[in-house]
Amino acid sequence: MSLISVENLQVRYGANTVLRNVSLAIEPGEIVTIVGPNGSGKTSLLRAIIGAATPAAGQIALRPGLKIGYVPQKLHIDPTLPITVERFMQLTDRVPRATCQAALETAGVPGLLKRQMSQLSGGQFQRVLLARALINHPDVLLLDEATQGLDQPGSAAFYQQIETVRRDTGCAVLMISHELHVVMSASDRVICLNGHVCCEGAPEVVASAPEYRALFGTGTGGALALYRHDHDHTHGDGCGHDHAHADAHSKEHEAAE
Ligand SMILES: Nc1ncnc2c1ncn2[C@@H]1O[C@H](COP(=O)(O)OP(=O)(O)OP(=O)(O)O)[C@@H](O)[C@H]1O
């Protein structure tokens, strides 16, 4: 059984339908990245999976007993509040120090236990959030733009750590990212969301296709092309979204003509 199975999900806020007919499954140990423009429903999808948003239609099935670790975009802590990393990690669950230390080691920041939260760099702070999510040995980690505010090397290092965590713990990862070119190599599969699933694919398979490389190069635009684009859907879907990958589509069409 899949860890997470989403079938024809629809999410609405009042009259505003932000997700429709979204189906996907997350299998044990895989890293899946969701990309999509602002307002395309990425966070709403994660919120529905953790039960914080109610589906208007469709189903979400979690494997019985599934443990989810959630890493938020950012978390504001009053800088005048004195709180150590250890204490912060124990706020919701009074876990032993050794457990905190082990989670920090898995997150790649073993030396931070006694540091003040207010003294951490952005990258260290996000690793602590990652460590906190790892405490209960989750089967799947959900990351909602966990590298927002980090520079590109910081983001790349964070995603490398995610791969290390997956290797060391075997957990699956479902993450949202805007930095397609940074996160691409750390992903087994990419899902492009824009109110619906526009396209999805394994980056390494598509990356080996010479026509894609010739068309899009290897920069951000190239990364955008590293999907299998399914053309069995129309974009006049009434969801009211702009389509960030329209450019890639149109270039693809030009080349085909
Ligand atoms: N609690 C809410 N109530 C009403 N509308 C909401 C709520 N949360 C999100 N929305 C709307 O739903 C749409 C999708 O938002 P969502 O945050 O899921 O998108 P996103 O792809 O994660 O965006 P971003 O990349 O900007 O974080 C947006 O138009 C947003 O304004």
mmCIF file of C-alpha atoms and ligand atoms in Angstrom:
data_model
loop_
_atom_site.group_PDB
_atom_site.id
_atom_site.type_symbol
_atom_site.label_atom_id
_atom_site.label_comp_id
_atom_site.label_asym_id
_atom_site.label_seq_id
_atom_site.Cartn_x
_atom_site.Cartn_y
_atom_site.Cartn_z
ATOM 1 C CA MET A 1 0.000 0.000 0.000
ATOM 2 C CA SER A 2 1.184 3.535 -0.798
ATOM 3 C CA LEU A 3 2.130 5.729 2.160
ATOM 4 C CA ILE A 4 -0.177 8.464 0.892
ATOM 5 C CA SER A 5 -2.821 8.066 -1.753
ATOM 6 C CA VAL A 6 -4.763 11.061 -3.048
ATOM 7 C CA GLU A 7 -7.693 10.435 -5.393
ATOM 8 C CA ASN A 8 -9.511 13.146 -7.326
ATOM 9 C CA LEU A 9 -9.001 15.637 -4.537
ATOM 10 C CA GLN A 10 -10.882 18.897 -4.639
ATOM 11 C CA VAL A 11 -10.176 21.683 -2.146
ATOM 12 C CA ARG A 12 -12.319 24.802 -1.939
ATOM 13 C CA TYR A 13 -12.209 27.950 0.137
ATOM 14 C CA GLY A 14 -15.785 29.213 -0.034
ATOM 15 C CA ALA A 15 -16.617 29.528 -3.716
ATOM 16 C CA ASN A 16 -12.935 29.407 -4.725
ATOM 17 C CA THR A 17 -11.885 25.974 -5.947
ATOM 18 C CA VAL A 18 -8.101 25.837 -5.588
ATOM 19 C CA LEU A 19 -7.512 22.142 -6.309
ATOM 20 C CA ARG A 20 -9.499 19.859 -8.539
ATOM 21 C CA ASN A 21 -9.046 16.255 -9.673
ATOM 22 C CA VAL A 22 -5.673 15.912 -7.997
ATOM 23 C CA SER A 23 -4.501 12.313 -7.775
ATOM 24 C CA LEU A 24 -1.095 11.162 -6.632
ATOM 25 C CA ALA A 25 0.550 8.473 -4.546
ATOM 26 C CA ILE A 26 3.684 8.568 -2.435
ATOM 27 C CA GLU A 27 5.582 5.309 -2.136
ATOM 28 C CA PRO A 28 8.010 4.323 0.646
ATOM 29 C CA GLY A 29 11.429 5.944 0.371
ATOM 30 C CA GLU A 30 10.822 8.184 -2.641
ATOM 31 C CA ILE A 31 11.486 11.910 -2.871
ATOM 32 C CA VAL A 32 8.717 13.741 -4.692
ATOM 33 C CA THR A 33 8.834 17.459 -5.372
ATOM 34 C CA ILE A 34 5.798 19.591 -6.062
ATOM 35 C CA VAL A 35 6.383 22.703 -8.123
ATOM 36 C CA GLY A 36 3.907 25.284 -9.307
ATOM 37 C CA PRO A 37 3.317 29.018 -9.423
ATOM 38 C CA ASN A 38 2.183 31.069 -6.433
ATOM 39 C CA GLY A 39 -1.372 30.298 -5.504
ATOM 40 C CA SER A 40 -1.431 27.027 -7.425
ATOM 41 C CA GLY A 41 -2.585 25.053 -4.391
ATOM 42 C CA LYS A 42 0.679 23.452 -3.241
ATOM 43 C CA THR A 43 0.261 24.323 0.419
ATOM 44 C CA SER A 44 -3.441 23.456 0.243
ATOM 45 C CA LEU A 45 -2.470 19.980 -0.934
ATOM 46 C CA LEU A 46 -0.101 19.466 2.004
ATOM 47 C CA ARG A 47 -2.707 20.891 4.384
ATOM 48 C CA ALA A 48 -5.278 18.426 3.068
ATOM 49 C CA ILE A 49 -2.823 15.544 3.523
ATOM 50 C CA ILE A 50 -2.169 16.433 7.173
ATOM 51 C CA GLY A 51 -5.874 16.951 7.807
ATOM 52 C CA ALA A 52 -5.734 20.748 8.175
ATOM 53 C CA ALA A 53 -7.922 21.344 5.103
ATOM 54 C CA THR A 54 -11.092 19.375 4.412
ATOM 55 C CA PRO A 55 -11.519 17.927 0.916
ATOM 56 C CA ALA A 56 -14.650 19.179 -0.867
ATOM 57 C CA ALA A 57 -14.484 15.978 -2.922
ATOM 58 C CA GLY A 58 -12.177 13.017 -3.412
ATOM 59 C CA GLN A 59 -10.239 10.921 -0.932
ATOM 60 C CA ILE A 60 -6.963 10.954 0.906
ATOM 61 C CA ALA A 61 -5.833 7.596 2.271
ATOM 62 C CA LEU A 62 -2.875 7.339 4.621
ATOM 63 C CA ARG A 63 -1.290 3.960 5.306
ATOM 64 C CA PRO A 64 -2.532 2.806 8.724
ATOM 65 C CA GLY A 65 -0.184 4.021 11.459
ATOM 66 C CA LEU A 66 1.642 6.375 9.086
ATOM 67 C CA LYS A 67 3.979 8.770 10.888
ATOM 68 C CA ILE A 68 4.340 12.169 9.235
ATOM 69 C CA GLY A 69 7.084 14.695 9.975
ATOM 70 C CA TYR A 70 6.226 18.242 8.936
ATOM 71 C CA VAL A 71 8.787 20.963 8.200
ATOM 72 C CA PRO A 72 7.129 24.377 7.802
ATOM 73 C CA GLN A 73 8.203 27.203 5.501
ATOM 74 C CA LYS A 74 9.392 29.234 8.403
ATOM 75 C CA LEU A 75 8.612 29.727 12.021
ATOM 76 C CA HIS A 76 8.847 33.001 13.829
ATOM 77 C CA ILE A 77 10.371 32.917 17.276
ATOM 78 C CA ASP A 78 10.620 36.173 19.202
ATOM 79 C CA PRO A 79 14.375 36.904 19.184
ATOM 80 C CA THR A 80 14.162 38.239 22.746
ATOM 81 C CA LEU A 81 12.856 34.889 23.974
ATOM 82 C CA PRO A 82 15.728 32.862 25.416
ATOM 83 C CA ILE A 83 15.258 29.280 24.295
ATOM 84 C CA THR A 84 17.866 26.694 23.473
ATOM 85 C CA VAL A 85 17.626 24.297 20.554
ATOM 86 C CA GLU A 86 17.152 21.425 23.012
ATOM 87 C CA ARG A 87 14.265 23.130 24.787
ATOM 88 C CA PHE A 88 12.690 24.120 21.474
ATOM 89 C CA MET A 89 12.806 20.509 20.314
ATOM 90 C CA GLN A 90 11.111 19.417 23.521
ATOM 91 C CA LEU A 91 8.268 21.958 23.415
ATOM 92 C CA THR A 92 5.596 19.689 22.003
ATOM 93 C CA ASP A 93 6.962 16.381 23.242
ATOM 94 C CA ARG A 94 9.188 15.921 26.290
ATOM 95 C CA VAL A 95 11.744 13.757 24.501
ATOM 96 C CA PRO A 96 15.095 12.843 26.087
ATOM 97 C CA ARG A 97 18.200 14.844 25.265
ATOM 98 C CA ALA A 98 19.784 11.857 23.512
ATOM 99 C CA THR A 99 16.803 11.682 21.141
ATOM 100 C CA CYS A 100 17.171 15.389 20.310
ATOM 101 C CA GLN A 101 20.883 14.932 19.756
ATOM 102 C CA ALA A 102 20.332 11.936 17.464
ATOM 103 C CA ALA A 103 17.796 13.899 15.409
ATOM 104 C CA LEU A 104 20.194 16.856 15.128
ATOM 105 C CA GLU A 105 22.895 14.470 13.916
ATOM 106 C CA THR A 106 20.556 13.055 11.269
ATOM 107 C CA ALA A 107 19.733 16.621 10.223
ATOM 108 C CA GLY A 108 23.457 17.357 9.838
ATOM 109 C CA VAL A 109 23.826 19.811 12.744
ATOM 110 C CA PRO A 110 25.143 17.764 15.672
ATOM 111 C CA GLY A 111 26.658 20.681 17.587
ATOM 112 C CA LEU A 112 23.621 22.885 18.094
ATOM 113 C CA LEU A 113 21.889 21.347 21.124
ATOM 114 C CA LYS A 114 22.884 24.060 23.613
ATOM 115 C CA ARG A 115 22.733 27.018 21.221
ATOM 116 C CA GLN A 116 20.111 29.745 21.488
ATOM 117 C CA MET A 117 17.512 29.595 18.715
ATOM 118 C CA SER A 118 17.973 33.342 18.139
ATOM 119 C CA GLN A 119 21.664 32.827 17.332
ATOM 120 C CA LEU A 120 21.172 30.328 14.507
ATOM 121 C CA SER A 121 21.705 31.157 10.862
ATOM 122 C CA GLY A 122 18.773 30.664 8.500
ATOM 123 C CA GLY A 123 20.202 27.352 7.305
ATOM 124 C CA GLN A 124 20.843 26.104 10.843
ATOM 125 C CA PHE A 125 17.339 27.137 11.888
ATOM 126 C CA GLN A 126 15.775 25.108 9.066
ATOM 127 C CA ARG A 127 17.951 22.099 10.008
ATOM 128 C CA VAL A 128 16.631 22.355 13.549
ATOM 129 C CA LEU A 129 13.060 22.351 12.173
ATOM 130 C CA LEU A 130 14.063 19.302 10.149
ATOM 131 C CA ALA A 131 15.526 17.645 13.250
ATOM 132 C CA ARG A 132 12.321 18.351 15.172
ATOM 133 C CA ALA A 133 10.319 16.686 12.398
ATOM 134 C CA LEU A 134 12.633 13.652 12.567
ATOM 135 C CA ILE A 135 12.232 13.011 16.302
ATOM 136 C CA ASN A 136 9.399 10.513 15.907
ATOM 137 C CA HIS A 137 11.080 8.616 13.067
ATOM 138 C CA PRO A 138 8.501 9.564 10.414
ATOM 139 C CA ASP A 139 7.677 7.354 7.440
ATOM 140 C CA VAL A 140 7.273 10.466 5.352
ATOM 141 C CA LEU A 141 8.552 14.011 5.657
ATOM 142 C CA LEU A 142 6.435 16.854 4.302
ATOM 143 C CA LEU A 143 8.359 20.040 3.558
ATOM 144 C CA ASP A 144 6.584 23.254 2.612
ATOM 145 C CA GLU A 145 9.197 25.444 0.919
ATOM 146 C CA ALA A 146 11.581 24.681 3.720
ATOM 147 C CA THR A 147 14.410 26.679 2.151
ATOM 148 C CA GLN A 148 12.598 29.970 1.776
ATOM 149 C CA GLY A 149 14.967 32.759 2.751
ATOM 150 C CA LEU A 150 18.112 30.690 2.218
ATOM 151 C CA ASP A 151 20.546 31.556 -0.537
ATOM 152 C CA GLN A 152 21.125 29.086 -3.337
ATOM 153 C CA PRO A 153 24.138 27.291 -1.793
ATOM 154 C CA GLY A 154 22.196 27.109 1.483
ATOM 155 C CA SER A 155 19.198 25.600 -0.298
ATOM 156 C CA ALA A 156 21.352 23.146 -2.219
ATOM 157 C CA ALA A 157 23.030 22.033 1.016
ATOM 158 C CA PHE A 158 19.641 21.614 2.676
ATOM 159 C CA TYR A 159 18.331 19.422 -0.144
ATOM 160 C CA GLN A 160 21.525 17.355 -0.070
ATOM 161 C CA GLN A 161 20.829 16.813 3.596
ATOM 162 C CA ILE A 162 17.316 15.668 2.705
ATOM 163 C CA GLU A 163 18.830 13.024 0.442
ATOM 164 C CA THR A 164 21.136 11.965 3.264
ATOM 165 C CA VAL A 165 18.184 11.752 5.656
ATOM 166 C CA ARG A 166 16.308 9.594 3.170
ATOM 167 C CA ARG A 167 19.356 7.332 2.777
ATOM 168 C CA ASP A 168 19.910 7.043 6.533
ATOM 169 C CA THR A 169 16.301 6.675 7.663
ATOM 170 C CA GLY A 170 14.502 5.336 4.579
ATOM 171 C CA CYS A 171 11.728 7.882 4.959
ATOM 172 C CA ALA A 172 9.844 9.203 1.950
ATOM 173 C CA VAL A 173 9.808 12.934 1.256
ATOM 174 C CA LEU A 174 7.086 15.079 -0.264
ATOM 175 C CA MET A 175 8.316 18.618 -0.672
ATOM 176 C CA ILE A 176 7.250 21.893 -2.171
ATOM 177 C CA SER A 177 9.914 23.998 -3.780
ATOM 178 C CA HIS A 178 10.155 27.042 -5.981
ATOM 179 C CA GLU A 179 13.778 26.329 -6.750
ATOM 180 C CA LEU A 180 13.311 23.762 -9.400
ATOM 181 C CA HIS A 181 16.874 23.900 -10.656
ATOM 182 C CA VAL A 182 18.244 23.457 -7.135
ATOM 183 C CA VAL A 183 15.945 20.663 -6.046
ATOM 184 C CA MET A 184 15.851 18.710 -9.291
ATOM 185 C CA SER A 185 18.788 16.426 -8.574
ATOM 186 C CA ALA A 186 17.394 15.529 -5.158
ATOM 187 C CA SER A 187 14.032 14.443 -6.591
ATOM 188 C CA ASP A 188 12.941 11.042 -7.845
ATOM 189 C CA ARG A 189 9.797 12.524 -9.268
ATOM 190 C CA VAL A 190 8.441 16.001 -9.924
ATOM 191 C CA ILE A 191 4.779 16.946 -9.976
ATOM 192 C CA CYS A 192 3.798 20.246 -11.520
ATOM 193 C CA LEU A 193 0.661 21.548 -9.900
ATOM 194 C CA ASN A 194 -1.526 24.374 -11.078
ATOM 195 C CA GLY A 195 -4.898 23.730 -9.500
ATOM 196 C CA HIS A 196 -4.607 20.328 -11.140
ATOM 197 C CA VAL A 197 -1.652 18.064 -11.922
ATOM 198 C CA CYS A 198 -0.284 19.565 -15.142
ATOM 199 C CA CYS A 199 2.555 17.146 -15.673
ATOM 200 C CA GLU A 200 4.839 14.835 -13.793
ATOM 201 C CA GLY A 201 7.841 12.670 -14.396
ATOM 202 C CA ALA A 202 11.168 11.271 -13.289
ATOM 203 C CA PRO A 203 13.740 14.026 -13.920
ATOM 204 C CA GLU A 204 16.626 11.720 -14.751
ATOM 205 C CA VAL A 205 14.685 9.914 -17.473
ATOM 206 C CA VAL A 206 13.566 13.089 -19.215
ATOM 207 C CA ALA A 207 16.949 14.751 -18.689
ATOM 208 C CA SER A 208 18.552 12.120 -20.888
ATOM 209 C CA ALA A 209 16.325 13.014 -23.846
ATOM 210 C CA PRO A 210 18.550 15.005 -26.261
ATOM 211 C CA GLU A 211 15.693 17.033 -27.704
ATOM 212 C CA TYR A 212 14.886 18.446 -24.261
ATOM 213 C CA ARG A 213 18.507 19.331 -23.600
ATOM 214 C CA ALA A 214 18.874 20.932 -27.007
ATOM 215 C CA LEU A 215 15.769 23.000 -26.492
ATOM 216 C CA PHE A 216 16.167 24.147 -22.928
ATOM 217 C CA GLY A 217 19.818 23.882 -21.968
ATOM 218 C CA THR A 218 20.713 23.208 -18.377
ATOM 219 C CA GLY A 219 19.703 26.370 -16.509
ATOM 220 C CA THR A 220 16.418 27.101 -14.820
ATOM 221 C CA GLY A 221 14.648 26.906 -18.147
ATOM 222 C CA GLY A 222 16.265 23.535 -18.751
ATOM 223 C CA ALA A 223 15.051 22.307 -15.414
ATOM 224 C CA LEU A 224 11.560 23.415 -16.359
ATOM 225 C CA ALA A 225 11.769 21.183 -19.381
ATOM 226 C CA LEU A 226 12.753 18.142 -17.375
ATOM 227 C CA TYR A 227 9.232 16.860 -17.177
ATOM 228 C CA ARG A 228 7.142 14.593 -19.224
ATOM 229 C CA HIS A 229 4.454 17.005 -20.386
ATOM 230 C CA ASP A 230 1.140 15.293 -20.837
ATOM 231 C CA HIS A 231 -0.972 17.038 -23.395
ATOM 232 C CA ASP A 232 -4.205 15.315 -22.559
ATOM 233 C CA HIS A 233 -5.499 18.242 -20.585
ATOM 234 C CA THR A 234 -6.470 21.759 -21.517
ATOM 235 C CA HIS A 235 -5.280 24.839 -19.716
ATOM 236 C CA GLY A 236 -8.558 26.712 -19.893
ATOM 237 C CA ASP A 237 -9.575 24.870 -16.768
ATOM 238 C CA GLY A 238 -11.348 27.733 -15.088
ATOM 239 C CA CYS A 239 -9.180 27.465 -11.987
ATOM 240 C CA GLY A 240 -8.057 31.024 -12.567
ATOM 241 C CA HIS A 241 -4.337 30.202 -12.463
ATOM 242 C CA ASP A 242 -1.528 31.474 -14.575
ATOM 243 C CA HIS A 243 0.615 28.720 -15.987
ATOM 244 C CA ALA A 244 4.267 29.087 -15.113
ATOM 245 C CA HIS A 245 5.300 26.371 -17.494
ATOM 246 C CA ALA A 246 3.376 27.792 -20.453
ATOM 247 C CA ASP A 247 6.662 29.003 -21.870
ATOM 248 C CA ALA A 248 8.128 25.535 -21.839
ATOM 249 C CA HIS A 249 4.970 24.232 -23.448
ATOM 250 C CA SER A 250 5.002 26.791 -26.216
ATOM 251 C CA LYS A 251 8.705 26.221 -26.949
ATOM 252 C CA GLU A 252 8.012 22.544 -27.060
ATOM 253 C CA HIS A 253 5.182 23.125 -29.508
ATOM 254 C CA GLU A 254 7.284 25.435 -31.668
ATOM 255 C CA ALA A 255 9.952 22.794 -31.892
ATOM 256 C CA ALA A 256 7.424 20.162 -32.833
ATOM 257 C CA GLU A 257 6.074 22.272 -35.673
HETATM 258 N N1 LIG B 1 -7.351 29.610 4.455
HETATM 259 C C1 LIG B 1 -7.642 30.097 3.234
HETATM 260 N N2 LIG B 1 -8.802 30.745 3.010
HETATM 261 C C2 LIG B 1 -9.105 31.240 1.800
HETATM 262 N N3 LIG B 1 -8.320 31.118 0.712
HETATM 263 C C3 LIG B 1 -7.155 30.473 0.876
HETATM 264 C C4 LIG B 1 -6.753 29.939 2.136
HETATM 265 N N4 LIG B 1 -5.540 29.349 1.985
HETATM 266 C C5 LIG B 1 -5.205 29.527 0.698
HETATM 267 N N5 LIG B 1 -6.160 30.194 0.030
HETATM 268 C C6 LIG B 1 -6.155 30.531 -1.404
HETATM 269 O O1 LIG B 1 -6.019 29.320 -2.114
HETATM 270 C C7 LIG B 1 -5.150 29.489 -3.234
HETATM 271 C C8 LIG B 1 -4.031 28.466 -3.145
HETATM 272 O O2 LIG B 1 -3.208 28.801 -2.038
HETATM 273 P P1 LIG B 1 -1.987 27.889 -1.584
HETATM 274 O O3 LIG B 1 -1.367 28.546 -0.406
HETATM 275 O O4 LIG B 1 -2.434 26.492 -1.467
HETATM 276 O O5 LIG B 1 -1.043 28.017 -2.864
HETATM 277 P P2 LIG B 1 0.513 27.797 -3.021
HETATM 278 O O6 LIG B 1 0.717 27.153 -4.348
HETATM 279 O O7 LIG B 1 1.055 27.077 -1.839
HETATM 280 O O8 LIG B 1 1.022 29.295 -3.057
HETATM 281 P P3 LIG B 1 2.484 29.922 -2.689
HETATM 282 O O9 LIG B 1 3.460 29.386 -3.680
HETATM 283 O O10 LIG B 1 2.250 31.385 -2.872
HETATM 284 O O11 LIG B 1 2.807 29.555 -1.271
HETATM 285 C C9 LIG B 1 -4.680 30.940 -3.207
HETATM 286 O O12 LIG B 1 -5.483 31.664 -4.112
HETATM 287 C C10 LIG B 1 -4.957 31.369 -1.784
HETATM 288 O O13 LIG B 1 -5.257 32.736 -1.721
#
